[in-house]
mmCIF file of C-alpha atoms and ligand atoms in Angstrom:
data_model
loop_
_atom_site.group_PDB
_atom_site.id
_atom_site.type_symbol
_atom_site.label_atom_id
_atom_site.label_comp_id
_atom_site.label_asym_id
_atom_site.label_seq_id
_atom_site.Cartn_x
_atom_site.Cartn_y
_atom_site.Cartn_z
ATOM 1 C CA MET A 16 2.227 31.104 -53.152
ATOM 2 C CA SER A 17 -0.260 33.038 -55.224
ATOM 3 C CA LYS A 18 0.988 34.407 -58.527
ATOM 4 C CA THR A 19 -0.925 37.694 -58.463
ATOM 5 C CA PRO A 20 1.279 40.265 -60.195
ATOM 6 C CA LEU A 21 2.853 42.701 -57.764
ATOM 7 C CA MET A 22 1.560 46.261 -57.786
ATOM 8 C CA PRO A 23 4.179 48.929 -58.619
ATOM 9 C CA VAL A 24 4.883 51.394 -55.831
ATOM 10 C CA GLU A 25 3.598 54.343 -57.938
ATOM 11 C CA ASP A 26 0.236 52.659 -58.516
ATOM 12 C CA ALA A 27 -0.170 52.016 -54.807
ATOM 13 C CA LEU A 28 0.728 55.602 -54.027
ATOM 14 C CA TYR A 29 -1.670 56.892 -56.665
ATOM 15 C CA GLN A 30 -4.515 54.868 -55.187
ATOM 16 C CA LEU A 31 -3.670 55.885 -51.644
ATOM 17 C CA LEU A 32 -3.602 59.561 -52.582
ATOM 18 C CA GLY A 33 -6.897 59.102 -54.416
ATOM 19 C CA MET A 34 -8.390 57.723 -51.209
ATOM 20 C CA ALA A 35 -6.867 60.572 -49.247
ATOM 21 C CA ASN A 36 -8.306 63.205 -51.585
ATOM 22 C CA GLU A 37 -11.788 61.906 -50.811
ATOM 23 C CA GLN A 38 -11.110 61.871 -47.119
ATOM 24 C CA ARG A 39 -9.643 65.334 -46.613
ATOM 25 C CA LEU A 40 -10.385 66.674 -43.174
ATOM 26 C CA ALA A 41 -12.710 69.662 -43.284
ATOM 27 C CA ASP A 42 -12.605 70.778 -39.656
ATOM 28 C CA SER A 43 -10.042 73.198 -38.336
ATOM 29 C CA GLU A 44 -9.050 74.580 -34.969
ATOM 30 C CA LEU A 45 -7.415 77.765 -33.785
ATOM 31 C CA LEU A 46 -4.039 77.106 -32.162
ATOM 32 C CA ALA A 47 -1.446 79.286 -30.479
ATOM 33 C CA LEU A 48 1.739 79.493 -32.557
ATOM 34 C CA ASP A 49 3.609 77.577 -29.868
ATOM 35 C CA ASP A 50 1.240 74.646 -30.312
ATOM 36 C CA ALA A 51 0.973 74.653 -34.098
ATOM 37 C CA ARG A 52 4.296 73.103 -35.079
ATOM 38 C CA GLY A 53 3.859 70.158 -37.456
ATOM 39 C CA ARG A 54 0.244 71.050 -38.175
ATOM 40 C CA VAL A 55 -1.232 72.109 -41.503
ATOM 41 C CA LEU A 56 -2.540 75.593 -42.249
ATOM 42 C CA ALA A 57 -6.306 75.508 -42.850
ATOM 43 C CA SER A 58 -6.668 78.797 -44.751
ATOM 44 C CA ASP A 59 -4.369 81.132 -46.668
ATOM 45 C CA LEU A 60 -2.347 83.469 -44.510
ATOM 46 C CA VAL A 61 -2.846 86.941 -46.000
ATOM 47 C CA ALA A 62 -0.595 89.804 -44.930
ATOM 48 C CA THR A 63 -2.254 92.550 -42.920
ATOM 49 C CA LEU A 64 1.034 94.417 -42.505
ATOM 50 C CA ASP A 65 3.694 95.647 -44.877
ATOM 51 C CA LEU A 66 7.020 94.204 -43.835
ATOM 52 C CA PRO A 67 8.970 96.134 -42.897
ATOM 53 C CA PRO A 68 6.076 98.422 -41.852
ATOM 54 C CA TRP A 69 8.269 101.519 -42.460
ATOM 55 C CA PRO A 70 11.670 102.121 -44.010
ATOM 56 C CA ASN A 71 14.398 101.388 -41.525
ATOM 57 C CA SER A 72 18.129 101.250 -41.209
ATOM 58 C CA ALA A 73 20.051 98.078 -42.028
ATOM 59 C CA MET A 74 23.122 99.384 -40.207
ATOM 60 C CA ASP A 75 24.370 101.237 -37.187
ATOM 61 C CA GLY A 76 25.397 104.563 -38.728
ATOM 62 C CA TYR A 77 24.142 107.932 -39.875
ATOM 63 C CA ALA A 78 21.056 108.839 -41.922
ATOM 64 C CA LEU A 79 21.187 111.847 -44.192
ATOM 65 C CA ASN A 80 19.628 113.437 -47.224
ATOM 66 C CA LEU A 81 22.079 113.087 -50.110
ATOM 67 C CA ALA A 82 21.223 116.615 -51.214
ATOM 68 C CA ASP A 83 22.925 117.859 -48.016
ATOM 69 C CA LEU A 84 26.190 116.041 -48.657
ATOM 70 C CA HIS A 85 27.909 119.102 -50.137
ATOM 71 C CA ARG A 86 27.367 120.855 -46.776
ATOM 72 C CA GLN A 87 29.369 118.303 -44.799
ATOM 73 C CA PRO A 88 30.601 117.926 -42.128
ATOM 74 C CA LEU A 89 27.000 117.608 -40.920
ATOM 75 C CA LYS A 90 25.671 118.237 -37.467
ATOM 76 C CA VAL A 91 23.895 115.317 -35.762
ATOM 77 C CA SER A 92 20.378 116.612 -35.035
ATOM 78 C CA GLN A 93 18.783 113.454 -33.517
ATOM 79 C CA LYS A 94 19.481 109.902 -32.378
ATOM 80 C CA VAL A 95 17.088 107.128 -33.416
ATOM 81 C CA TYR A 96 17.170 103.730 -31.754
ATOM 82 C CA ALA A 97 15.136 100.706 -32.821
ATOM 83 C CA GLY A 98 11.683 101.060 -31.322
ATOM 84 C CA GLN A 99 11.635 104.869 -31.479
ATOM 85 C CA ALA A 100 9.639 107.169 -33.729
ATOM 86 C CA PRO A 101 11.997 109.639 -35.452
ATOM 87 C CA ASP A 102 11.422 113.327 -36.168
ATOM 88 C CA THR A 103 11.659 114.701 -39.689
ATOM 89 C CA LEU A 104 15.315 115.268 -40.522
ATOM 90 C CA LEU A 105 16.339 118.907 -40.137
ATOM 91 C CA PRO A 106 17.786 120.227 -43.421
ATOM 92 C CA GLY A 107 21.577 120.292 -43.432
ATOM 93 C CA THR A 108 21.914 117.736 -40.646
ATOM 94 C CA CYS A 109 22.197 113.999 -40.265
ATOM 95 C CA ALA A 110 20.756 111.574 -37.694
ATOM 96 C CA ARG A 111 22.586 109.004 -35.619
ATOM 97 C CA ILE A 112 20.684 105.784 -36.362
ATOM 98 C CA PHE A 113 20.856 102.149 -35.252
ATOM 99 C CA THR A 114 19.923 98.896 -36.969
ATOM 100 C CA GLY A 115 16.167 98.448 -37.238
ATOM 101 C CA ALA A 116 15.379 102.049 -36.299
ATOM 102 C CA PRO A 117 12.822 103.834 -38.503
ATOM 103 C CA LEU A 118 14.342 106.188 -41.037
ATOM 104 C CA PRO A 119 13.651 109.874 -40.247
ATOM 105 C CA PRO A 120 11.375 111.370 -42.936
ATOM 106 C CA GLY A 121 13.593 113.356 -45.309
ATOM 107 C CA ALA A 122 16.595 111.016 -45.065
ATOM 108 C CA THR A 123 17.523 109.262 -48.297
ATOM 109 C CA CYS A 124 20.430 107.071 -47.296
ATOM 110 C CA VAL A 125 22.321 105.569 -44.379
ATOM 111 C CA GLU A 126 26.077 105.312 -44.104
ATOM 112 C CA MET A 127 27.593 102.713 -41.797
ATOM 113 C CA GLN A 128 29.472 104.122 -38.844
ATOM 114 C CA GLU A 129 32.768 102.565 -39.931
ATOM 115 C CA ASN A 130 32.829 104.884 -42.977
ATOM 116 C CA VAL A 131 32.434 108.210 -41.206
ATOM 117 C CA GLU A 132 34.730 110.483 -39.276
ATOM 118 C CA VAL A 133 33.270 112.092 -36.163
ATOM 119 C CA LEU A 134 34.953 115.472 -35.581
ATOM 120 C CA GLU A 135 35.804 116.868 -32.144
ATOM 121 C CA ASP A 136 32.771 119.154 -32.268
ATOM 122 C CA GLY A 137 30.538 116.119 -32.960
ATOM 123 C CA ARG A 138 29.916 116.867 -36.636
ATOM 124 C CA VAL A 139 30.206 113.993 -39.075
ATOM 125 C CA ARG A 140 32.230 113.699 -42.255
ATOM 126 C CA PHE A 141 31.339 111.035 -44.814
ATOM 127 C CA LEU A 142 34.447 109.361 -46.212
ATOM 128 C CA GLN A 143 33.022 107.148 -48.975
ATOM 129 C CA PRO A 144 30.823 107.822 -52.011
ATOM 130 C CA LEU A 145 27.112 107.452 -51.106
ATOM 131 C CA LYS A 146 24.127 106.176 -53.067
ATOM 132 C CA ALA A 147 20.452 106.998 -52.607
ATOM 133 C CA GLY A 148 18.682 104.219 -50.697
ATOM 134 C CA GLN A 149 21.833 102.577 -49.440
ATOM 135 C CA ASN A 150 21.512 100.600 -46.192
ATOM 136 C CA ILE A 151 17.788 101.330 -46.105
ATOM 137 C CA ARG A 152 15.308 98.483 -45.872
ATOM 138 C CA ALA A 153 12.376 99.774 -47.880
ATOM 139 C CA GLN A 154 8.860 99.548 -46.505
ATOM 140 C CA GLY A 155 7.219 96.387 -47.841
ATOM 141 C CA GLN A 156 10.407 94.925 -49.315
ATOM 142 C CA GLU A 157 9.506 91.524 -47.808
ATOM 143 C CA ASN A 158 5.762 91.690 -48.372
ATOM 144 C CA ARG A 159 2.875 94.072 -48.909
ATOM 145 C CA VAL A 160 -0.543 94.131 -47.254
ATOM 146 C CA GLY A 161 -2.757 91.654 -49.122
ATOM 147 C CA ASP A 162 0.052 89.345 -50.253
ATOM 148 C CA ILE A 163 -0.630 85.650 -49.683
ATOM 149 C CA LEU A 164 2.257 84.642 -47.448
ATOM 150 C CA LEU A 165 1.380 80.980 -46.905
ATOM 151 C CA ARG A 166 -1.182 78.862 -48.709
ATOM 152 C CA ALA A 167 -3.708 76.597 -47.035
ATOM 153 C CA GLY A 168 -2.152 73.140 -46.918
ATOM 154 C CA LYS A 169 1.270 74.383 -45.849
ATOM 155 C CA ARG A 170 2.894 72.357 -43.085
ATOM 156 C CA LEU A 171 3.913 74.630 -40.266
ATOM 157 C CA GLY A 172 7.490 74.527 -39.065
ATOM 158 C CA PRO A 173 9.587 77.140 -37.307
ATOM 159 C CA PHE A 174 9.956 79.264 -40.476
ATOM 160 C CA GLU A 175 6.241 79.429 -41.259
ATOM 161 C CA LEU A 176 5.299 80.074 -37.649
ATOM 162 C CA ALA A 177 7.825 82.885 -37.468
ATOM 163 C CA VAL A 178 6.306 84.477 -40.585
ATOM 164 C CA ALA A 179 2.903 84.387 -38.870
ATOM 165 C CA ALA A 180 4.454 85.936 -35.774
ATOM 166 C CA GLY A 181 5.927 88.698 -37.954
ATOM 167 C CA GLN A 182 2.391 89.614 -38.968
ATOM 168 C CA GLY A 183 1.404 89.918 -35.330
ATOM 169 C CA LEU A 184 -0.660 86.744 -35.300
ATOM 170 C CA ALA A 185 -0.716 84.836 -32.029
ATOM 171 C CA GLN A 186 -2.857 81.996 -33.386
ATOM 172 C CA LEU A 187 -3.475 80.170 -36.643
ATOM 173 C CA HIS A 188 -6.293 78.078 -38.037
ATOM 174 C CA VAL A 189 -4.940 74.593 -38.586
ATOM 175 C CA VAL A 190 -6.566 71.445 -39.907
ATOM 176 C CA ARG A 191 -7.722 69.232 -37.076
ATOM 177 C CA ARG A 192 -5.527 66.294 -36.212
ATOM 178 C CA PRO A 193 -6.248 63.041 -38.047
ATOM 179 C CA ARG A 194 -7.212 60.434 -35.446
ATOM 180 C CA VAL A 195 -5.196 57.318 -36.140
ATOM 181 C CA ALA A 196 -5.905 54.106 -34.281
ATOM 182 C CA LEU A 197 -2.625 52.245 -33.951
ATOM 183 C CA LEU A 198 -2.905 48.496 -33.546
ATOM 184 C CA SER A 199 -0.089 45.975 -33.273
ATOM 185 C CA THR A 200 -1.042 42.436 -34.208
ATOM 186 C CA GLY A 201 0.866 39.306 -33.321
ATOM 187 C CA ASP A 202 0.573 36.545 -30.730
ATOM 188 C CA GLU A 203 4.268 36.949 -30.038
ATOM 189 C CA LEU A 204 4.192 40.591 -28.982
ATOM 190 C CA VAL A 205 4.805 41.914 -25.496
ATOM 191 C CA GLU A 206 4.956 45.576 -24.476
ATOM 192 C CA PRO A 207 8.281 46.896 -23.216
ATOM 193 C CA GLY A 208 8.445 46.860 -19.431
ATOM 194 C CA GLN A 209 6.633 43.523 -19.259
ATOM 195 C CA PRO A 210 8.448 40.200 -18.765
ATOM 196 C CA LEU A 211 9.297 38.398 -21.982
ATOM 197 C CA ARG A 212 7.563 35.032 -22.382
ATOM 198 C CA PRO A 213 9.212 32.093 -24.159
ATOM 199 C CA GLY A 214 8.861 32.745 -27.892
ATOM 200 C CA SER A 215 7.751 36.325 -27.484
ATOM 201 C CA ILE A 216 9.405 39.563 -28.632
ATOM 202 C CA TYR A 217 8.926 43.153 -27.611
ATOM 203 C CA ASN A 218 6.646 45.404 -29.605
ATOM 204 C CA SER A 219 8.867 47.984 -31.246
ATOM 205 C CA ASN A 220 6.445 49.079 -33.970
ATOM 206 C CA ARG A 221 4.040 50.794 -31.588
ATOM 207 C CA VAL A 222 6.772 53.160 -30.403
ATOM 208 C CA LEU A 223 8.181 53.652 -33.911
ATOM 209 C CA LEU A 224 4.839 54.541 -35.432
ATOM 210 C CA GLY A 225 3.348 56.352 -32.460
ATOM 211 C CA HIS A 226 6.112 58.951 -32.509
ATOM 212 C CA TRP A 227 6.126 59.183 -36.269
ATOM 213 C CA LEU A 228 2.361 59.717 -36.400
ATOM 214 C CA ARG A 229 2.552 62.508 -33.862
ATOM 215 C CA GLU A 230 5.353 64.140 -35.894
ATOM 216 C CA LEU A 231 2.942 64.154 -38.810
ATOM 217 C CA GLY A 232 0.305 65.982 -36.789
ATOM 218 C CA CYS A 233 -1.828 62.937 -35.946
ATOM 219 C CA GLU A 234 -3.587 62.092 -32.724
ATOM 220 C CA VAL A 235 -2.757 58.511 -31.837
ATOM 221 C CA ILE A 236 -5.427 56.224 -30.435
ATOM 222 C CA ASP A 237 -3.373 53.465 -28.886
ATOM 223 C CA ALA A 238 -5.249 50.257 -29.579
ATOM 224 C CA GLY A 239 -2.656 47.970 -28.014
ATOM 225 C CA ILE A 240 -1.712 44.482 -29.123
ATOM 226 C CA LEU A 241 -4.090 42.051 -30.776
ATOM 227 C CA PRO A 242 -3.630 38.288 -31.111
ATOM 228 C CA ASP A 243 -3.709 36.729 -34.589
ATOM 229 C CA ARG A 244 -7.421 35.769 -34.632
ATOM 230 C CA PRO A 245 -9.810 36.995 -37.319
ATOM 231 C CA ALA A 246 -12.801 37.136 -34.954
ATOM 232 C CA GLN A 247 -10.957 39.280 -32.434
ATOM 233 C CA THR A 248 -9.511 41.396 -35.206
ATOM 234 C CA ARG A 249 -13.001 42.069 -36.569
ATOM 235 C CA LEU A 250 -14.296 42.981 -33.127
ATOM 236 C CA LYS A 251 -11.410 45.346 -32.520
ATOM 237 C CA LEU A 252 -11.832 47.083 -35.881
ATOM 238 C CA GLU A 253 -15.535 47.494 -35.125
ATOM 239 C CA GLN A 254 -14.657 49.362 -31.950
ATOM 240 C CA LEU A 255 -11.962 51.469 -33.567
ATOM 241 C CA GLN A 256 -13.915 52.533 -36.628
ATOM 242 C CA VAL A 257 -16.199 54.646 -34.444
ATOM 243 C CA SER A 258 -13.516 57.139 -33.487
ATOM 244 C CA ALA A 259 -10.723 56.762 -36.034
ATOM 245 C CA ASP A 260 -10.075 58.509 -39.348
ATOM 246 C CA LEU A 261 -7.598 55.765 -40.138
ATOM 247 C CA ILE A 262 -6.813 52.404 -38.623
ATOM 248 C CA LEU A 263 -3.106 51.661 -38.903
ATOM 249 C CA THR A 264 -2.008 48.148 -38.077
ATOM 250 C CA THR A 265 1.233 46.215 -38.160
ATOM 251 C CA GLY A 266 1.640 42.501 -38.710
ATOM 252 C CA GLY A 267 -0.813 39.869 -39.769
ATOM 253 C CA VAL A 268 -0.739 40.705 -43.457
ATOM 254 C CA SER A 269 1.657 38.104 -44.797
ATOM 255 C CA ALA A 270 0.413 34.700 -45.863
ATOM 256 C CA GLY A 271 2.507 33.169 -43.090
ATOM 257 C CA ASP A 272 0.313 34.435 -40.284
ATOM 258 C CA ALA A 273 -2.861 33.423 -42.054
ATOM 259 C CA ASP A 274 -3.303 36.974 -43.365
ATOM 260 C CA CYS A 275 -5.580 37.728 -40.475
ATOM 261 C CA LEU A 276 -6.163 41.390 -41.311
ATOM 262 C CA GLY A 277 -6.529 40.707 -45.036
ATOM 263 C CA GLN A 278 -9.266 38.160 -44.310
ATOM 264 C CA VAL A 279 -11.251 40.664 -42.319
ATOM 265 C CA LEU A 280 -10.834 43.464 -44.876
ATOM 266 C CA ARG A 281 -11.807 41.287 -47.810
ATOM 267 C CA ASP A 282 -15.209 40.793 -46.156
ATOM 268 C CA SER A 283 -15.840 44.537 -46.314
ATOM 269 C CA GLY A 284 -16.436 44.262 -50.042
ATOM 270 C CA LYS A 285 -14.266 47.219 -51.031
ATOM 271 C CA PRO A 286 -11.267 46.540 -53.262
ATOM 272 C CA LEU A 287 -8.126 45.658 -51.484
ATOM 273 C CA LEU A 288 -4.709 46.854 -52.395
ATOM 274 C CA TRP A 289 -1.899 44.510 -51.479
ATOM 275 C CA LYS A 290 1.226 42.706 -52.615
ATOM 276 C CA LEU A 291 3.386 45.580 -53.688
ATOM 277 C CA ALA A 292 6.530 45.429 -55.749
ATOM 278 C CA ILE A 293 8.494 46.835 -52.844
ATOM 279 C CA LYS A 294 11.231 45.380 -50.686
ATOM 280 C CA PRO A 295 10.969 45.380 -47.803
ATOM 281 C CA GLY A 296 7.211 45.639 -47.425
ATOM 282 C CA LYS A 297 5.544 43.488 -50.056
ATOM 283 C CA PRO A 298 2.541 42.450 -47.925
ATOM 284 C CA LEU A 299 1.338 46.027 -47.247
ATOM 285 C CA THR A 300 -2.459 45.893 -47.317
ATOM 286 C CA VAL A 301 -4.827 48.790 -47.815
ATOM 287 C CA GLY A 302 -8.588 48.508 -47.548
ATOM 288 C CA HIS A 303 -11.634 49.679 -45.646
ATOM 289 C CA PHE A 304 -13.458 48.495 -42.587
ATOM 290 C CA GLY A 305 -16.939 49.866 -42.995
ATOM 291 C CA THR A 306 -16.154 53.337 -44.241
ATOM 292 C CA VAL A 307 -12.887 53.730 -42.355
ATOM 293 C CA PRO A 308 -9.659 53.276 -44.295
ATOM 294 C CA VAL A 309 -7.256 50.687 -42.952
ATOM 295 C CA ILE A 310 -3.568 50.556 -43.752
ATOM 296 C CA GLY A 311 -2.049 47.257 -42.726
ATOM 297 C CA LEU A 312 1.724 47.512 -42.552
ATOM 298 C CA PRO A 313 3.892 44.412 -42.473
ATOM 299 C CA GLY A 314 5.143 43.450 -39.031
ATOM 300 C CA ASN A 315 8.867 43.444 -39.651
ATOM 301 C CA PRO A 316 10.008 46.754 -38.205
ATOM 302 C CA THR A 317 11.995 47.811 -41.249
ATOM 303 C CA SER A 318 9.176 46.829 -43.596
ATOM 304 C CA ALA A 319 6.823 48.884 -41.452
ATOM 305 C CA LEU A 320 9.296 51.776 -41.546
ATOM 306 C CA VAL A 321 9.713 51.769 -45.313
ATOM 307 C CA THR A 322 6.039 51.356 -46.163
ATOM 308 C CA PHE A 323 4.927 53.884 -43.577
ATOM 309 C CA GLY A 324 7.479 56.436 -44.770
ATOM 310 C CA LEU A 325 6.854 56.010 -48.484
ATOM 311 C CA LEU A 326 3.109 55.269 -48.569
ATOM 312 C CA ALA A 327 1.255 55.922 -45.311
ATOM 313 C CA ARG A 328 3.020 59.232 -44.692
ATOM 314 C CA PRO A 329 1.927 60.840 -47.986
ATOM 315 C CA TYR A 330 -1.608 59.607 -47.294
ATOM 316 C CA LEU A 331 -1.678 61.162 -43.815
ATOM 317 C CA LEU A 332 -0.335 64.475 -45.069
ATOM 318 C CA ARG A 333 -2.788 64.579 -47.959
ATOM 319 C CA ILE A 334 -5.863 64.058 -45.760
ATOM 320 C CA GLN A 335 -4.649 67.150 -43.892
ATOM 321 C CA GLY A 336 -4.603 69.056 -47.173
ATOM 322 C CA VAL A 337 -0.888 69.008 -47.956
ATOM 323 C CA GLU A 338 -0.306 69.021 -51.728
ATOM 324 C CA ASP A 339 3.394 68.379 -51.812
ATOM 325 C CA VAL A 340 3.560 65.088 -49.956
ATOM 326 C CA MET A 341 6.617 63.508 -51.512
ATOM 327 C CA PRO A 342 9.928 63.597 -49.696
ATOM 328 C CA LEU A 343 12.786 65.506 -51.265
ATOM 329 C CA SER A 344 15.268 63.105 -52.837
ATOM 330 C CA PHE A 345 18.456 63.428 -54.796
ATOM 331 C CA MET A 346 20.957 61.307 -56.649
ATOM 332 C CA VAL A 347 24.016 59.943 -54.909
ATOM 333 C CA ASN A 348 26.678 57.522 -56.043
ATOM 334 C CA ALA A 349 26.490 53.911 -54.975
ATOM 335 C CA GLY A 350 29.234 52.988 -52.538
ATOM 336 C CA PHE A 351 28.686 49.329 -53.386
ATOM 337 C CA ASP A 352 28.088 46.908 -56.223
ATOM 338 C CA TRP A 353 24.578 45.552 -56.613
ATOM 339 C CA HIS A 354 24.352 42.458 -58.743
ATOM 340 C CA LYS A 355 21.110 41.008 -57.402
ATOM 341 C CA PRO A 356 18.353 42.330 -59.702
ATOM 342 C CA GLY A 357 14.911 41.859 -58.120
ATOM 343 C CA SER A 358 11.345 42.145 -59.360
ATOM 344 C CA ARG A 359 10.570 44.516 -56.481
ATOM 345 C CA ARG A 360 11.872 48.047 -55.979
ATOM 346 C CA GLU A 361 14.261 47.823 -53.119
ATOM 347 C CA TYR A 362 14.995 50.361 -50.426
ATOM 348 C CA LEU A 363 18.310 49.940 -48.646
ATOM 349 C CA ARG A 364 19.464 51.582 -45.453
ATOM 350 C CA VAL A 365 22.533 53.661 -46.279
ATOM 351 C CA LYS A 366 24.841 56.234 -44.772
ATOM 352 C CA LEU A 367 26.373 58.962 -46.927
ATOM 353 C CA GLU A 368 30.142 59.086 -46.794
ATOM 354 C CA ALA A 369 31.886 61.591 -49.086
ATOM 355 C CA GLY A 370 28.791 61.642 -51.304
ATOM 356 C CA ARG A 371 28.654 57.848 -51.598
ATOM 357 C CA ALA A 372 25.883 55.657 -50.240
ATOM 358 C CA MET A 373 27.366 53.017 -47.953
ATOM 359 C CA LEU A 374 25.240 49.972 -47.153
ATOM 360 C CA TYR A 375 24.352 48.925 -43.653
ATOM 361 C CA PRO A 376 25.828 45.421 -43.566
ATOM 362 C CA ASN A 377 22.583 43.687 -42.580
ATOM 363 C CA GLN A 378 19.679 44.690 -44.836
ATOM 364 C CA SER A 379 17.239 42.130 -43.395
ATOM 365 C CA SER A 380 13.759 43.579 -42.958
ATOM 366 C CA GLY A 381 13.755 42.373 -39.373
ATOM 367 C CA VAL A 382 16.752 44.506 -38.447
ATOM 368 C CA LEU A 383 15.718 47.914 -37.167
ATOM 369 C CA LEU A 384 19.135 48.934 -35.907
ATOM 370 C CA GLY A 385 20.291 49.788 -39.447
ATOM 371 C CA ALA A 386 17.860 52.700 -39.491
ATOM 372 C CA THR A 387 19.627 54.295 -36.520
ATOM 373 C CA TRP A 388 22.975 53.963 -38.309
ATOM 374 C CA ALA A 389 21.742 55.140 -41.686
ATOM 375 C CA ASP A 390 21.028 58.625 -43.057
ATOM 376 C CA GLY A 391 18.255 57.414 -45.307
ATOM 377 C CA LEU A 392 17.124 55.037 -47.998
ATOM 378 C CA VAL A 393 18.612 54.422 -51.378
ATOM 379 C CA GLU A 394 16.294 53.170 -54.105
ATOM 380 C CA ILE A 395 17.221 50.234 -56.319
ATOM 381 C CA PRO A 396 14.832 50.198 -59.298
ATOM 382 C CA GLU A 397 13.182 46.937 -60.290
ATOM 383 C CA ASN A 398 15.289 44.463 -62.285
ATOM 384 C CA SER A 399 18.418 46.559 -62.153
ATOM 385 C CA THR A 400 22.052 45.980 -61.287
ATOM 386 C CA HIS A 401 24.551 48.649 -60.305
ATOM 387 C CA ASN A 402 28.248 49.145 -60.019
ATOM 388 C CA LEU A 403 30.206 51.153 -57.511
ATOM 389 C CA GLY A 404 29.762 54.840 -58.393
ATOM 390 C CA ASP A 405 26.464 54.485 -60.289
ATOM 391 C CA PRO A 406 23.843 57.151 -59.512
ATOM 392 C CA LEU A 407 20.958 56.070 -57.259
ATOM 393 C CA ARG A 408 18.059 58.008 -55.762
ATOM 394 C CA PHE A 409 18.529 58.802 -52.076
ATOM 395 C CA ILE A 410 15.738 59.764 -49.671
ATOM 396 C CA PRO A 411 17.027 61.271 -46.425
ATOM 397 C CA PHE A 412 15.240 59.987 -43.346
ATOM 398 C CA ASN A 413 14.674 63.513 -42.064
ATOM 399 C CA GLU A 414 12.582 64.180 -45.182
ATOM 400 C CA LEU A 415 10.172 61.520 -43.967
ATOM 401 C CA PHE A 416 9.216 63.269 -40.738
HETATM 402 P P1 LIG B 5 4.032 39.581 -39.677
HETATM 403 O O1 LIG B 5 3.946 40.713 -40.656
HETATM 404 O O2 LIG B 5 2.970 39.596 -38.649
HETATM 405 O O3 LIG B 5 4.142 38.283 -40.403
HETATM 406 O O4 LIG B 5 5.390 39.794 -38.894
HETATM 407 C C1 LIG B 5 6.632 39.719 -39.536
HETATM 408 C C2 LIG B 5 7.756 39.707 -38.531
HETATM 409 O O5 LIG B 5 7.741 40.944 -37.817
HETATM 410 C C3 LIG B 5 7.679 38.638 -37.476
HETATM 411 O O6 LIG B 5 8.984 38.186 -37.211
HETATM 412 C C4 LIG B 5 7.119 39.340 -36.285
HETATM 413 O O7 LIG B 5 7.465 38.744 -35.070
HETATM 414 C C5 LIG B 5 7.701 40.702 -36.410
HETATM 415 N N1 LIG B 5 6.818 41.704 -35.807
HETATM 416 C C6 LIG B 5 5.503 41.823 -36.041
HETATM 417 N N2 LIG B 5 4.978 42.819 -35.344
HETATM 418 C C7 LIG B 5 6.002 43.390 -34.648
HETATM 419 C C8 LIG B 5 6.084 44.468 -33.750
HETATM 420 N N3 LIG B 5 5.001 45.195 -33.431
HETATM 421 N N4 LIG B 5 7.296 44.772 -33.228
HETATM 422 C C9 LIG B 5 8.386 44.050 -33.578
HETATM 423 N N5 LIG B 5 8.364 43.014 -34.413
HETATM 424 C C10 LIG B 5 7.188 42.666 -34.965
HETATM 425 MG MG1 LIG B 6 2.385 38.370 -37.219
#
C-alpha cells in the first residue's frame, strides 16, 4: 500500500470546481417551458410585465371609493369578474368584484363579501371599518418591468418555470446539456436482463448514475461495460473523448483491480487527483484523457453514490453555470454512538427519526440497499468520536438531485 497522504474532501472539491470553471458550457438552446425542467438558465430573465399588471381584488366582495362611505348603503353599479375590463366607478356607488378581477378606476378599497349586508333593494351596507387599499393587490407588488427575476445559472424547477410563465414566456434559453459518457468497468459485470455467469454480478451503477445524470440536466452517452484491460480502456476513452464533455466511469480505480483507469490517465501527463480522505470512496480518480475530463468513481455502488453526489454533482452543475452547487445541509442529533475515529471523513446512510439520525445497520460500501432505506447522509468528521445526541451534519438525499 502506498503511503501518499489522502486528499481532504474540500481540496478535491476545490480542484474539481476549478476544472469546471474552465470548462463552462457556452452554448445554449431555446426550450419550451415543459421541456426545461432541471436545466440551467442561460441568461438573466428580465421582467417585461408588471405583476400584477393592474391592481386587482384579493377577495370576492365589493369595491368602493372610501370617500363615498358616508353615503352608504351604496348602489351596485357594475359587476367585475376576473378576466373582465371594468368601467370607472360611478361616484356614490360600489362594484361587485371577484378575486383576481381588475379594480375599477376610482375604487380605493375592497371589502370581503362576508362583511357586508345586502339590502332587499340590492344596495350594500358595509359593517366593518374600512382602510384605503385593503384587499387590493397593487400593480407591480410582485415585480416591476425591468426587474431581474432569475439570474443566469439558476436551475429551473417548477417554481422558476412558473415565474417565466407568469411573464408570458413560452420558452427559455437554457445552457446546452453536458454530454457525459458513462462507462462501467469490471470483468465481473453483466447487464440486467442477461444471464448471470459464475462469478459475475449485475451492473447497478449504470442505472444509478444514468438516472442521476439526467436529473442533473446531462445527456448520457451509454458506453456500456468495459473489461479490466488498460489497452481496451485506452481505446474506449479515445472513442469517447470525441463526443463527450466528461467521461464518467465506475470501477477500476482501486489498487486491487490493477488501477486500470488510473494507469491510462497517468499517461495523459496532466495531474491526477486521487486517494481522497473520504469513506466510502477513497479511490475516486480525477484526470484528463486528451483534453476531456475524466471522473473515475469507485465501483462499489455506495462509494459511487457518495462520491458522485458530493463531488461529481457539483462539477456537473458548475459546468452548466450554476454558482450554488452545494447541497443544503443541517445539523441533526446522532441516534448512535460512534467510537471508531477514522482518518477519512465518513458518510453514513441514516434515516431521521424524531430529529435523530438512525444508522442503517450495514454501512458496507457494497450495500446499496441502505440508500433506499435512508433519508440521507450524515457526516462524521475525520478523527472524531461521537456520543448519542451529539450534533452531526446531515445532507438529505433529495438535495443531491
Ligand atoms: P472496483 O472499484 O472496480 O474495485 O470495484 C469495487 C467493487 O464494486 C467490486 O466488488 C465490484 O464488483 C463492484 N462493482 C464495480 N462496478 C460495479 C457496478 N457497475 N455495479 C455493481 N457493482 C460494481
Ligand atoms: Mg473492478
